Amino acid sequence: MKDQYLLQLMLSKGIGEVAVKKLLHYASLNSESSLESFCKEPENLPLVIKCRNDVFDSVRFNADRAEKLYEELMRQEISIILEDDSDYPMQLKEVLGNKCPPVLFVKGNQKLLSTLSVGFCGSRKVSPKGMTITAQCAEQLVNREITVVSGYAAGTDLSAHTSAMIHGGNTIFVLAEGILKFSKKQAVKSYLTDENHVFVSQFLPQALWSVGNAMKRNSIIIGLSKAMILVESGKTGGTFAAGEEALQRGQPLFVIDYAKPEVSAEANPYFIERGGRPIRGKNNVPDLEKVFYAVESYHHAEVGFEQLTFDVQNKNSNYYVR
């Protein structure tokens, strides 16, 4: 029932992500029944969060709506994971800190959220060459038992997910909409099993896709990953923003280094110049040894990326992905 009362508060006008964090923290220190108490007596909410009087009416109004929504989530076997739960992915907390989402809505094998993972970002309009490289990278990752993480858009995202599953690996779909608003796309549908995937959303279950949500979703992809692979990026847009954020957060960012970048990859040299580590080719296949070295060392030894990449960078050769 705690989750139902949480939904009632989340649905209410004037209660955003920061307020939800405060309320969940209060409940963890006091009693799980605190959320129920706030729903039944919303006038007590100012004890924890700042809110106007119209929030009280909104909380009461959303009681029935929250009950129906909770029942639908249970019917579709969708889990609700809270920031203070033991199964909330620790990697997400470590990378995003106090910016990690207070609530995750999850459908599928949620254990994958805590596995060693590498994220992908790239254009929806990725070139044929980029599609092939994405699939090759994903195949190599799953051969090393590394989970693939990406969004749910056409192009790079679906190429990474599909290749991971085709080659017997696992993948995490990070949604830019509510968990009740996505559908299983034809490109991946036939490869899904009970164990090899999980869909995750930080948004209210009935939220629609938006550009803003897609930008926020990037943080979850980065946060769940030990490293990011940037396949192709233009000079603006979601992929460019994801690359910038990865660098700002100090996450290992590996960039496909094309001999002759196409328009869809015109910003790849920009990211390499700013600290992204180039992925080049060997026998027409992307060489991920630098990725494996950084990811596995980062995971097992828990050392800083700057210490690792000094040695990795010295292993670079002069060949490119052609």
mmCIF file of C-alpha atoms in Angstrom, residues 2-3 6 20-32 35 80-90 92-93 97-98 100-104:
data_model
loop_
_atom_site.group_PDB
_atom_site.id
_atom_site.type_symbol
_atom_site.label_atom_id
_atom_site.label_comp_id
_atom_site.label_asym_id
_atom_site.label_seq_id
_atom_site.Cartn_x
_atom_site.Cartn_y
_atom_site.Cartn_z
ATOM 1 C CA LYS A 2 2.953 2.341 0.584
ATOM 2 C CA ASP A 3 3.505 2.519 -3.168
ATOM 3 C CA LEU A 6 3.445 7.397 -3.011
ATOM 4 C CA VAL A 20 9.194 13.304 -3.390
ATOM 5 C CA LYS A 21 12.798 12.800 -2.292
ATOM 6 C CA LYS A 22 12.137 14.709 0.923
ATOM 7 C CA LEU A 23 8.948 12.796 1.650
ATOM 8 C CA LEU A 24 10.597 9.425 1.059
ATOM 9 C CA HIS A 25 13.511 10.410 3.271
ATOM 10 C CA TYR A 26 11.103 11.488 5.996
ATOM 11 C CA ALA A 27 9.229 8.187 5.727
ATOM 12 C CA SER A 28 12.465 6.192 5.936
ATOM 13 C CA LEU A 29 13.409 7.952 9.167
ATOM 14 C CA ASN A 30 9.973 7.776 10.735
ATOM 15 C CA SER A 31 7.445 5.244 9.476
ATOM 16 C CA GLU A 32 6.254 3.861 6.159
ATOM 17 C CA LEU A 35 3.011 8.575 3.301
ATOM 18 C CA ILE A 80 8.419 0.319 -8.166
ATOM 19 C CA ILE A 81 11.950 0.757 -6.798
ATOM 20 C CA LEU A 82 12.588 3.555 -4.327
ATOM 21 C CA GLU A 83 15.896 5.324 -3.779
ATOM 22 C CA ASP A 84 16.277 3.856 -0.293
ATOM 23 C CA ASP A 85 15.442 0.282 -1.363
ATOM 24 C CA SER A 86 18.245 -2.283 -1.225
ATOM 25 C CA ASP A 87 17.699 -3.216 -4.884
ATOM 26 C CA TYR A 88 18.030 0.362 -6.160
ATOM 27 C CA PRO A 89 21.102 0.345 -8.438
ATOM 28 C CA MET A 90 24.094 1.575 -6.434
ATOM 29 C CA LEU A 92 23.145 5.155 -10.300
ATOM 30 C CA LYS A 93 23.593 6.683 -6.854
ATOM 31 C CA GLY A 97 24.556 11.544 -6.382
ATOM 32 C CA ASN A 98 21.619 13.559 -5.043
ATOM 33 C CA CYS A 100 19.446 10.300 -8.929
ATOM 34 C CA PRO A 101 15.695 9.786 -9.431
ATOM 35 C CA PRO A 102 13.807 8.950 -6.217
ATOM 36 C CA VAL A 103 11.586 6.388 -7.978
ATOM 37 C CA LEU A 104 12.176 3.914 -10.807
#
